[in-house]
CSV table of C-alpha atoms in Angstrom, one decimal:
chain,number,residue,atom,x,y,z
A,8,MET,CA,62.6,80.2,-98.6
A,9,THR,CA,62.1,82.9,-101.1
A,10,VAL,CA,65.1,83.6,-103.3
A,11,PRO,CA,65.6,86.9,-105.1
A,12,PRO,CA,66.4,86.9,-108.9
A,13,THR,CA,69.9,86.8,-109.9
A,14,GLU,CA,71.4,90.1,-110.5
A,15,HIS,CA,74.1,91.7,-112.6
A,16,ALA,CA,73.6,89.4,-115.6
A,17,PRO,CA,76.0,89.8,-118.5
A,18,ALA,CA,75.4,92.6,-120.8
A,19,GLN,CA,75.3,90.4,-123.9
A,20,PRO,CA,73.9,87.0,-124.3
A,21,GLY,CA,76.7,84.2,-124.2
A,22,ALA,CA,79.5,86.8,-123.0
A,23,ALA,CA,81.4,85.8,-119.9
A,24,PRO,CA,81.0,88.2,-116.9
A,25,PRO,CA,84.2,90.0,-116.1
A,26,PRO,CA,86.4,88.8,-113.2
A,27,GLY,CA,85.0,89.5,-109.7
A,28,CYS,CA,81.5,90.2,-111.0
A,29,PRO,CA,78.7,88.7,-108.6
A,30,ALA,CA,77.2,86.8,-111.6
A,31,HIS,CA,80.2,84.6,-111.2
A,32,ILE,CA,78.8,83.3,-107.8
A,33,ALA,CA,75.3,82.3,-109.0
A,34,ASP,CA,76.0,78.8,-109.4
A,35,GLY,CA,73.1,77.0,-107.7
A,36,PRO,CA,69.5,76.8,-108.4
A,37,GLY,CA,67.4,80.0,-108.1
A,38,GLY,CA,70.6,82.1,-108.2
A,39,ALA,CA,71.7,81.0,-104.8
A,40,THR,CA,75.4,80.4,-104.0
A,41,ARG,CA,76.8,77.0,-102.9
A,42,LEU,CA,78.9,77.3,-99.6
A,43,TYR,CA,80.5,73.9,-100.3
A,44,GLY,CA,82.9,73.1,-103.2
A,45,PRO,CA,85.9,74.4,-104.7
A,46,ALA,CA,84.8,78.2,-104.6
A,47,ALA,CA,84.1,78.1,-100.8
A,48,GLU,CA,87.2,76.0,-100.1
A,49,THR,CA,89.6,78.1,-102.0
A,50,ASP,CA,88.6,81.7,-100.8
A,51,PRO,CA,85.8,81.9,-98.5
A,52,MET,CA,86.4,85.4,-97.6
A,53,GLY,CA,86.5,86.5,-101.3
A,54,LEU,CA,83.2,84.5,-101.7
A,55,TYR,CA,81.5,86.5,-98.8
A,56,GLU,CA,82.5,89.8,-100.3
A,57,LYS,CA,81.0,88.8,-103.7
A,58,LEU,CA,77.8,87.8,-102.0
A,59,ARG,CA,77.7,91.1,-100.2
A,60,ALA,CA,78.2,92.8,-103.5
A,61,ALA,CA,75.4,90.9,-105.2
A,62,HIS,CA,72.7,90.7,-102.4
A,63,GLY,CA,73.7,93.1,-99.6
A,64,PRO,CA,73.9,92.1,-96.0
A,65,VAL,CA,71.8,89.0,-96.3
A,66,ALA,CA,72.4,86.6,-99.1
A,67,PRO,CA,70.7,83.2,-100.4
A,68,VAL,CA,73.1,80.2,-100.2
A,69,LEU,CA,73.1,76.6,-100.6
A,70,LEU,CA,74.6,73.9,-97.9
A,71,ASP,CA,76.0,70.5,-98.8
A,72,GLY,CA,73.2,68.7,-101.0
A,73,ASP,CA,71.8,72.1,-102.2
A,74,VAL,CA,69.9,72.7,-98.8
A,75,ARG,CA,68.8,76.2,-98.9
A,76,ALA,CA,69.7,78.8,-96.3
A,77,TRP,CA,70.4,82.4,-95.8
A,78,LEU,CA,73.8,83.7,-94.9
A,79,VAL,CA,73.8,86.8,-92.7
A,80,LEU,CA,76.7,89.0,-93.8
A,81,GLY,CA,76.2,92.2,-92.1
A,82,TYR,CA,77.6,93.1,-88.7
A,83,LEU,CA,74.4,94.6,-87.5
A,84,GLU,CA,72.3,92.1,-89.0
A,85,ASN,CA,74.2,89.4,-87.3
A,86,ARG,CA,73.6,91.0,-84.1
A,87,ASP,CA,70.0,91.4,-84.6
A,88,VAL,CA,69.5,87.8,-85.5
A,89,ALA,CA,71.6,86.6,-82.5
A,90,SER,CA,69.6,89.0,-80.1
A,91,ARG,CA,66.0,88.1,-81.1
A,92,PRO,CA,65.4,84.7,-79.9
A,93,THR,CA,61.8,85.1,-80.2
A,94,GLN,CA,62.0,86.0,-83.9
A,95,PHE,CA,64.8,83.7,-84.8
A,96,SER,CA,64.7,80.4,-82.8
A,97,ARG,CA,67.7,78.2,-82.0
A,98,ASP,CA,65.5,75.0,-82.2
A,99,PRO,CA,66.2,73.5,-85.6
A,100,ARG,CA,62.8,71.6,-85.4
A,101,VAL,CA,61.3,74.9,-86.6
A,102,TRP,CA,62.9,74.5,-90.0
A,103,HIS,CA,60.5,73.5,-92.8
A,104,GLY,CA,63.1,71.4,-94.6
A,105,TRP,CA,62.4,68.7,-92.4
A,106,ARG,CA,58.7,68.5,-93.7
A,107,SER,CA,59.5,69.2,-97.2
A,108,GLY,CA,62.0,66.2,-97.5
A,109,GLU,CA,64.9,68.8,-98.4
A,110,ILE,CA,67.3,66.6,-96.4
A,111,ASP,CA,67.6,63.0,-95.5
A,112,PRO,CA,68.4,62.8,-91.8
A,113,ALA,CA,69.9,59.4,-92.2
A,114,THR,CA,72.6,60.3,-94.7
A,115,SER,CA,73.1,64.1,-94.7
A,116,PRO,CA,76.7,65.1,-93.4
A,117,LEU,CA,74.7,68.3,-92.3
A,118,ILE,CA,73.1,66.6,-89.5
A,119,PRO,CA,75.7,66.7,-86.8
A,120,MET,CA,75.7,70.6,-87.4
A,121,ILE,CA,72.3,71.3,-87.9
A,122,GLY,CA,70.2,68.5,-86.3
A,123,TRP,CA,68.3,68.8,-83.1
A,124,ARG,CA,70.0,67.6,-79.8
A,125,PRO,CA,69.2,68.1,-76.1
A,126,ASP,CA,71.7,70.8,-75.5
A,127,CYS,CA,71.5,74.4,-74.8
A,128,VAL,CA,72.4,75.5,-78.3
A,129,CYS,CA,69.0,73.8,-79.6
A,130,ALA,CA,66.8,75.5,-76.9
A,131,ASP,CA,65.1,78.8,-76.3
A,132,GLY,CA,63.5,80.6,-73.3
A,133,GLU,CA,63.3,78.7,-70.0
A,134,GLU,CA,64.8,75.5,-71.2
A,135,HIS,CA,67.8,77.2,-72.6
A,136,GLN,CA,68.3,78.9,-69.3
A,137,ARG,CA,68.1,75.7,-67.3
A,138,LEU,CA,70.7,74.0,-69.5
A,139,ARG,CA,72.9,76.8,-70.0
A,140,GLY,CA,73.1,77.5,-66.2
A,141,ALA,CA,74.5,74.0,-66.0
A,142,VAL,CA,77.2,74.5,-68.5
A,143,THR,CA,78.2,77.9,-67.2
A,144,ALA,CA,78.5,76.4,-63.7
A,145,GLY,CA,80.7,73.6,-64.9
A,146,LEU,CA,83.1,75.9,-66.7
A,147,ASP,CA,83.1,78.4,-63.9
A,148,GLN,CA,84.3,76.0,-61.3
A,149,PHE,CA,87.7,76.3,-62.7
A,150,ASP,CA,89.8,79.4,-61.2
A,151,HIS,CA,91.5,81.0,-64.4
A,152,ARG,CA,94.8,81.1,-62.7
A,153,GLY,CA,94.5,77.4,-62.3
A,154,VAL,CA,93.4,76.7,-65.9
A,155,ARG,CA,96.5,79.0,-66.9
A,156,ARG,CA,98.9,76.7,-64.7
A,157,HIS,CA,97.5,73.5,-66.4
A,158,VAL,CA,97.9,75.1,-69.9
A,159,THR,CA,101.4,76.0,-69.0
A,160,ARG,CA,102.3,72.5,-67.8
A,161,PHE,CA,100.8,70.9,-70.9
A,162,ALA,CA,102.7,73.6,-73.4
A,163,HIS,CA,106.0,73.0,-71.6
A,164,GLN,CA,105.2,69.0,-72.0
A,165,VAL,CA,104.3,69.4,-75.8
A,166,ILE,CA,107.4,71.7,-76.6
A,167,ASP,CA,109.7,69.2,-75.0
A,168,THR,CA,108.8,66.6,-77.5
A,169,PHE,CA,110.4,69.0,-80.4
A,170,CYS,CA,112.5,71.7,-79.0
A,171,GLU,CA,115.8,69.8,-79.4
A,172,ASN,CA,115.1,69.0,-83.1
A,173,GLY,CA,115.4,72.8,-84.1
A,174,GLU,CA,112.2,72.4,-86.4
A,175,ALA,CA,108.6,71.6,-85.8
A,176,GLU,CA,105.3,71.5,-87.4
A,177,LEU,CA,103.3,73.7,-85.2
A,178,VAL,CA,99.6,72.8,-86.3
A,179,GLU,CA,100.1,69.4,-85.7
A,180,GLN,CA,102.6,69.4,-82.9
A,181,PHE,CA,101.7,72.4,-81.0
A,182,THR,CA,98.5,74.5,-81.8
A,183,GLU,CA,96.1,71.3,-81.9
A,184,ALA,CA,98.0,69.4,-79.1
A,185,VAL,CA,97.8,71.9,-76.4
A,186,PRO,CA,94.1,72.6,-76.6
A,187,MET,CA,93.2,68.8,-76.9
A,188,LEU,CA,95.2,67.9,-73.7
A,189,THR,CA,93.8,70.9,-71.7
A,190,LEU,CA,90.1,70.3,-72.7
A,191,SER,CA,90.1,66.7,-72.4
A,192,HIS,CA,91.7,67.0,-69.0
A,193,LEU,CA,89.0,69.6,-67.9
A,194,LEU,CA,86.4,67.5,-69.4
A,195,GLY,CA,87.3,64.5,-67.4
A,196,MET,CA,88.7,62.3,-70.2
A,197,SER,CA,91.5,59.9,-70.0
A,198,ASP,CA,94.8,60.5,-71.7
A,199,GLU,CA,94.2,57.0,-73.5
A,200,ASP,CA,90.8,58.2,-75.1
A,201,ALA,CA,91.3,62.0,-75.6
A,202,PRO,CA,93.3,62.1,-79.1
A,203,ARG,CA,91.1,59.7,-80.9
A,204,LEU,CA,88.0,61.4,-79.7
A,205,VAL,CA,88.9,64.9,-80.3
A,206,HIS,CA,90.0,63.8,-84.0
A,207,ALA,CA,86.5,62.5,-84.5
A,208,ALA,CA,85.1,65.6,-83.1
A,209,ARG,CA,87.0,67.9,-85.5
A,210,ASP,CA,86.0,65.7,-88.5
A,211,LEU,CA,82.4,66.8,-87.8
A,212,PHE,CA,83.1,70.3,-89.2
A,213,LYS,CA,84.2,68.8,-92.6
A,214,ALA,CA,80.7,67.9,-93.5
A,215,THR,CA,82.0,64.7,-95.6
A,216,GLU,CA,80.9,61.1,-95.7
A,217,THR,CA,82.6,60.5,-92.4
A,218,SER,CA,80.7,63.1,-90.3
A,219,LEU,CA,77.9,60.8,-89.4
A,220,ALA,CA,80.3,58.0,-88.2
A,221,SER,CA,82.5,60.5,-86.3
A,222,ASN,CA,79.5,61.9,-84.5
A,223,ALA,CA,78.3,58.5,-83.6
A,224,TYR,CA,81.9,57.5,-82.0
A,225,VAL,CA,81.9,60.9,-80.2
A,226,LEU,CA,78.7,60.2,-78.5
A,227,GLU,CA,79.5,56.7,-77.7
A,228,CYS,CA,82.7,57.7,-75.8
A,229,LEU,CA,81.1,60.4,-74.1
A,230,GLU,CA,78.2,58.0,-73.0
A,231,LYS,CA,80.9,55.8,-71.4
A,232,LEU,CA,82.5,58.9,-69.7
A,233,VAL,CA,79.0,59.8,-68.2
A,234,ALA,CA,78.8,56.2,-66.8
A,235,GLU,CA,82.4,56.5,-65.3
A,236,LYS,CA,81.6,59.7,-63.7
A,237,HIS,CA,78.5,58.4,-62.1
A,238,ALA,CA,80.7,55.9,-60.4
A,239,ARG,CA,83.8,58.0,-59.7
A,240,PRO,CA,83.1,61.8,-59.8
A,241,GLY,CA,85.9,64.2,-59.9
A,242,HIS,CA,86.6,67.9,-60.3
A,243,ASP,CA,85.9,68.0,-64.0
A,244,ILE,CA,83.0,69.3,-66.2
A,245,ALA,CA,81.4,66.0,-66.7
A,246,SER,CA,80.9,65.5,-62.9
A,247,ALA,CA,79.8,69.1,-62.4
A,248,LEU,CA,77.1,68.7,-65.0
A,249,LEU,CA,75.7,65.5,-63.4
A,250,ALA,CA,75.5,67.0,-60.0
A,251,HIS,CA,73.9,70.4,-61.0
A,252,PRO,CA,70.7,71.3,-59.5
A,253,ALA,CA,69.1,71.6,-62.9
A,254,ALA,CA,69.0,67.7,-62.7
A,255,LEU,CA,70.2,67.1,-66.5
A,256,THR,CA,69.6,63.6,-67.7
A,257,ASP,CA,72.4,61.4,-68.8
A,258,GLU,CA,71.7,62.1,-72.5
A,259,GLU,CA,71.6,65.9,-71.7
A,260,VAL,CA,75.2,65.6,-70.1
A,261,GLN,CA,76.4,63.6,-72.9
A,262,HIS,CA,75.3,66.1,-75.5
A,263,HIS,CA,76.7,69.1,-73.5
A,264,LEU,CA,80.2,67.5,-73.2
A,265,ARG,CA,80.0,67.1,-77.2
A,266,LEU,CA,79.1,70.7,-77.3
A,267,ILE,CA,81.8,71.8,-75.1
A,268,LEU,CA,84.5,69.5,-77.0
A,269,LEU,CA,83.4,70.5,-80.4
A,270,ALA,CA,83.2,74.2,-79.9
A,271,GLY,CA,86.1,74.5,-77.4
A,272,TYR,CA,88.5,72.4,-79.4
A,273,GLU,CA,87.9,73.7,-82.9
A,274,THR,CA,87.8,77.3,-82.1
A,275,THR,CA,90.8,77.3,-79.8
A,276,ALA,CA,93.0,75.2,-82.0
A,277,ASN,CA,92.3,77.4,-85.2
A,278,LEU,CA,92.7,80.6,-83.1
A,279,MET,CA,96.2,79.4,-81.9
A,280,SER,CA,97.2,78.5,-85.7
A,281,ASN,CA,96.0,81.9,-86.8
A,282,VAL,CA,98.0,83.9,-84.1
A,283,MET,CA,101.2,81.9,-84.7
A,284,ARG,CA,100.7,82.3,-88.5
A,285,MET,CA,100.7,86.1,-87.9
A,286,VAL,CA,103.7,85.9,-85.5
A,287,VAL,CA,106.0,84.1,-88.1
A,288,THR,CA,104.8,86.0,-91.3
A,289,ASP,CA,104.0,89.3,-90.5
A,290,PRO,CA,107.0,91.6,-89.2
A,291,ARG,CA,104.7,94.5,-88.0
A,292,PHE,CA,102.5,92.1,-86.0
A,293,ARG,CA,105.5,90.5,-84.3
A,294,GLY,CA,107.2,93.9,-84.0
A,295,SER,CA,104.1,95.3,-82.2
A,296,LEU,CA,104.3,92.4,-79.6
A,297,ALA,CA,108.1,92.6,-79.1
A,298,GLY,CA,108.0,96.3,-78.7
A,299,GLY,CA,105.1,96.4,-76.2
A,300,GLN,CA,102.7,98.3,-78.5
A,301,MET,CA,100.4,95.3,-78.5
A,302,THR,CA,100.1,92.6,-75.7
A,303,LEU,CA,99.7,88.8,-76.4
A,304,PRO,CA,95.9,88.9,-75.1
A,305,GLU,CA,95.3,92.0,-77.4
A,306,ALA,CA,97.1,90.1,-80.3
A,307,VAL,CA,94.4,87.3,-79.7
A,308,GLU,CA,91.7,89.8,-79.9
A,309,GLN,CA,93.2,91.2,-83.4
A,310,VAL,CA,93.2,87.8,-84.9
A,311,LEU,CA,89.6,87.2,-83.5
A,312,TRP,CA,88.6,90.1,-85.6
A,313,ASP,CA,90.5,89.3,-88.9
A,314,GLU,CA,90.4,85.5,-88.8
A,315,PRO,CA,87.6,84.1,-86.6
A,316,PRO,CA,88.1,80.4,-85.9
A,317,LEU,CA,84.6,79.5,-86.8
A,318,MET,CA,83.6,81.5,-90.1
A,319,VAL,CA,80.0,80.4,-90.2
A,320,CYS,CA,77.8,79.5,-87.2
A,321,PRO,CA,74.8,77.3,-87.7
A,322,GLY,CA,72.0,78.3,-87.2
A,323,ARG,CA,68.8,80.2,-86.5
A,324,TRP,CA,65.5,79.5,-88.0
A,325,ALA,CA,62.8,82.0,-88.5
A,326,ASN,CA,59.6,81.7,-86.2
A,327,GLY,CA,57.6,83.8,-88.6
A,328,ASP,CA,57.8,85.9,-91.7
A,329,THR,CA,60.2,88.9,-91.4
A,330,THR,CA,62.3,91.2,-93.3
A,331,LEU,CA,66.1,91.3,-92.8
A,332,GLY,CA,68.8,93.2,-94.6
A,333,GLY,CA,66.3,93.7,-97.4
A,334,GLN,CA,65.5,90.3,-98.0
A,335,GLN,CA,62.1,88.5,-97.4
A,336,ILE,CA,62.7,85.8,-94.7
A,337,LYS,CA,59.8,83.3,-94.5
A,338,ALA,CA,58.8,81.3,-91.5
A,339,GLY,CA,60.7,78.0,-91.1
A,340,ASP,CA,63.8,79.4,-93.1
A,341,MET,CA,67.2,78.6,-92.0
A,342,LEU,CA,69.7,81.5,-91.3
A,343,LEU,CA,73.5,81.1,-90.9
A,344,LEU,CA,75.5,83.5,-88.8
A,345,GLY,CA,78.5,84.9,-90.9
A,346,LEU,CA,80.8,85.7,-88.1
A,347,ALA,CA,83.9,86.2,-90.4
A,348,ALA,CA,81.9,88.3,-93.1
A,349,GLY,CA,80.3,90.4,-90.2
A,350,ASN,CA,83.8,91.1,-88.7
A,351,VAL,CA,85.0,92.9,-91.9
A,352,ASP,CA,81.7,94.8,-92.6
A,353,ARG,CA,82.8,98.3,-93.9
A,354,THR,CA,79.9,99.8,-91.8
A,355,ILE,CA,81.7,99.1,-88.7
A,356,ARG,CA,85.2,98.7,-90.0
A,357,PRO,CA,85.7,101.2,-93.0
A,358,ASP,CA,89.4,100.5,-92.9
A,359,SER,CA,90.3,96.7,-92.1
A,360,ALA,CA,94.0,97.9,-91.7
A,361,THR,CA,93.3,100.0,-88.6
A,362,PRO,CA,94.1,97.9,-85.4
A,363,VAL,CA,91.3,97.0,-83.3
A,364,HIS,CA,93.3,94.8,-80.9
A,365,HIS,CA,91.8,96.8,-77.8
A,366,ASN,CA,88.1,95.9,-78.8
A,367,ARG,CA,86.1,92.8,-78.0
A,368,ALA,CA,82.9,93.8,-80.0
A,369,HIS,CA,83.7,91.3,-82.6
A,370,LEU,CA,81.3,88.4,-83.6
A,371,SER,CA,83.9,85.5,-83.2
A,372,PHE,CA,82.1,84.0,-80.3
A,373,SER,CA,78.4,84.8,-81.4
A,374,ALA,CA,76.3,87.3,-79.5
A,375,GLY,CA,73.1,87.4,-77.6
A,376,THR,CA,72.0,84.7,-75.4
A,377,HIS,CA,73.8,82.1,-77.0
A,378,GLU,CA,77.2,83.9,-76.9
A,379,CYS,CA,79.9,81.3,-76.3
A,380,PRO,CA,80.0,80.7,-72.4
A,381,GLY,CA,83.6,79.3,-72.6
A,382,GLN,CA,85.4,81.9,-74.6
A,383,ASP,CA,87.6,83.1,-71.5
A,384,ILE,CA,88.8,79.5,-71.1
A,385,GLY,CA,89.7,79.5,-74.8
A,386,ARG,CA,91.4,82.9,-74.6
A,387,ILE,CA,93.5,81.6,-71.6
A,388,ILE,CA,94.5,78.6,-73.7
A,389,ALA,CA,95.6,80.4,-76.6
A,390,ASP,CA,97.2,83.3,-74.5
A,391,ALA,CA,99.3,81.1,-72.0
A,392,GLY,CA,100.2,78.3,-74.7
A,393,ILE,CA,101.6,81.0,-77.2
A,394,ASP,CA,103.4,82.8,-74.3
A,395,ILE,CA,105.3,79.8,-73.3
A,396,LEU,CA,106.1,78.8,-77.0
A,397,LEU,CA,107.5,82.2,-77.7
A,398,THR,CA,109.1,82.5,-74.4
A,399,ARG,CA,111.2,79.2,-75.0
A,400,LEU,CA,111.5,79.7,-78.7
A,401,PRO,CA,112.0,83.4,-79.1
A,402,ASP,CA,113.9,83.0,-82.6
A,403,ILE,CA,111.1,80.8,-84.0
A,404,ALA,CA,110.8,81.6,-87.9
A,405,LEU,CA,108.7,80.3,-90.7
A,406,ALA,CA,110.5,77.4,-92.5
A,407,VAL,CA,108.9,77.6,-95.9
A,408,PRO,CA,107.9,80.6,-98.3
A,409,GLU,CA,104.5,82.1,-96.9
A,410,GLU,CA,102.8,81.6,-100.3
A,411,SER,CA,103.2,77.9,-99.9
A,412,LEU,CA,101.0,77.6,-96.7
A,413,SER,CA,97.7,76.1,-97.3
A,414,TRP,CA,94.3,75.9,-95.9
A,415,ARG,CA,91.5,73.3,-95.6
A,416,SER,CA,88.1,75.1,-95.6
A,417,SER,CA,84.5,73.8,-95.0
A,418,THR,CA,81.3,75.7,-94.8
A,419,TRP,CA,81.9,76.4,-91.2
A,420,ALA,CA,85.7,77.0,-90.5
A,421,ARG,CA,89.1,77.3,-92.3
A,422,HIS,CA,92.1,75.5,-91.0
A,423,LEU,CA,95.7,76.1,-91.7
A,424,THR,CA,97.0,72.6,-92.5
A,425,ALA,CA,100.5,73.1,-91.6
A,426,LEU,CA,102.9,75.7,-90.1
A,427,PRO,CA,106.3,74.5,-90.5
A,428,VAL,CA,109.0,76.4,-88.4
A,429,THR,CA,112.7,76.6,-87.4
A,430,PHE,CA,114.5,77.7,-84.3
A,431,ALA,CA,117.8,77.2,-82.5
A,432,PRO,CA,117.7,73.7,-80.8
A,433,ARG,CA,117.1,73.8,-77.2
A,434,PRO,CA,116.9,71.1,-74.3
A,435,PRO,CA,113.7,70.0,-72.7
A,436,GLN,CA,112.7,71.6,-69.6
A,437,SER,CA,110.0,69.6,-67.9
A,438,ASP,CA,109.5,65.8,-67.3
A,439,ASP,CA,106.6,66.2,-65.1
A,440,LEU,CA,103.2,64.6,-65.7
A,441,PRO,CA,100.2,67.1,-65.5
A,442,ALA,CA,99.1,67.3,-62.0
A,443,PRO,CA,95.5,66.4,-61.2
A,444,LEU,CA,93.0,69.2,-60.6
A,445,PRO,CA,92.3,69.8,-57.0
A,446,ALA,CA,89.8,67.6,-55.2
A,447,PRO,CA,86.2,69.1,-55.4
A,448,PRO,CA,84.8,70.9,-52.3
A,449,PRO,CA,82.6,68.9,-50.0
A,450,GLN,CA,78.9,68.5,-51.7
A,451,SER,CA,76.4,70.8,-50.3
A,452,ASN,CA,73.6,68.3,-50.3
A,453,GLY,CA,75.0,66.5,-47.3
A,454,ARG,CA,76.1,63.4,-49.1
A,455,PRO,CA,79.4,62.1,-48.5
A,456,VAL,CA,82.2,62.5,-51.1
A,457,PRO,CA,83.4,59.5,-52.6
A,458,PRO,CA,86.9,58.7,-51.6
A,459,PRO,CA,89.7,59.4,-54.2
A,460,ARG,CA,90.5,56.9,-56.8
A,461,PRO,CA,93.8,55.2,-55.8
A,462,VAL,CA,96.7,55.9,-58.4
A,463,SER,CA,99.1,53.3,-59.0
A,464,ALA,CA,102.7,54.0,-59.9
A,465,PRO,CA,103.4,54.5,-63.8
A,466,GLY,CA,103.9,51.1,-65.6
A,467,THR,CA,102.1,49.1,-62.9
A,468,ALA,CA,98.9,47.3,-63.5
A,469,GLY,CA,96.1,49.7,-63.5
A,470,GLY,CA,98.4,52.7,-63.3
A,471,PRO,CA,98.8,55.5,-65.9
A,472,GLU,CA,100.7,54.8,-69.1
A,473,PRO,CA,104.3,55.9,-69.0
A,474,ARG,CA,104.8,59.5,-70.2
A,475,ALA,CA,106.9,58.4,-73.3
A,476,SER,CA,104.3,55.9,-74.4
A,477,TRP,CA,101.4,58.3,-74.0
A,478,LEU,CA,103.2,61.1,-76.0
A,479,THR,CA,104.1,58.4,-78.9
A,480,ARG,CA,100.3,57.8,-79.0
A,481,LEU,CA,99.6,61.5,-79.3
A,482,ARG,CA,102.1,62.1,-82.0
A,483,ARG,CA,101.0,59.0,-84.0
A,484,LEU,CA,97.3,59.9,-84.0
A,485,LEU,CA,97.9,63.6,-85.0
A,486,ARG,CA,100.4,62.5,-87.6
A,487,GLY,CA,97.6,60.5,-89.3
A,488,ARG,CA,95.0,63.2,-89.6
């Protein structure tokens, strides 16, 4: 890729640039800025604004290992890239970095995020339509009211584990637990395997030395799940993908389950954490909810504008030379969608303080043909889960000074590490296990539906784990993150 010359150099040789000057960010080869390391981890939004000031709506950046890419910062430019698949391919094999040796596929922590996989995210045209059609069908089989009932059940179940204590740490105990339970249930995973599998899936976003091992573990678990669903299909996403007329291979099913797990869990857990942080730290936000000026679904949309759960989306690859945002993009260059930066672009949001909770035109679920197909399920999980929490614990309050809250950031996302709260202790309300989803309808191809798998009583051989043991395993794993 071509990199523009460094701008805004110091006026005098040897003099340090003033605070906030874009010259501070030119910390990589050729004047490009690293999207990893201390600056990116401490204040990613501030870094995006410095990049915008230095380079405009498209900026040269470096990923882990100083891998070159363009970060798209402008709202209109993000939509342009996402809406032109013939010019900006989703297939990473177009990237020239594979041929130039810019990256080592065997060791780079970027591989789980930018490497090619047999899924709809890495496909264009008819192949993308074939694969995405299967994913959409797998997600659409669930009635939204039915999903909401399951989220409600899981939320009550999780709240029951801490409601008597009068205090909780919401990230570990609630905003990560509820999406994990719901998505693993919809995917068809067992309660036994879900916590460790989701923990490994989230590790992929950190781009550390453990990312490759975590990716291998996720794929191994999902390979076993596909084999199990061949033998005992059910009303779940894995079984729906296997039965779809698109005739996905086992490998394609495995990688689409990985995709749904990664995208669905990461974004939903972060979204719930961000909404709850606003509830307990911003009196105006909470007052708008309590006074009816803003509904909870509208609050979710406001947070999607202000704090996207996925800040940077990999990636697009240029099919040919072009110009974007004043930059010369060369064939094979990598582009990253700057979702968070685009959402606060002053060309479409001159005043970021103006409420936009009624507007769904944000970039938080990307745009174009690759816009997230599961976004409505994510909204349902966030909306229903938080509604149950605020209904049961209406006096919930932050237990520490707001300035003591901390985040863990990577190139792709920013996670609230903890959200300690207090409330008046209350007794548990539910001791029920999650009810199974309804049985699938008869198959249209004329083949008989396999008989349902017998379910033993809790605690008997072959039966499900007792509830207390399962919740203990869940808490133990979440606590060890």
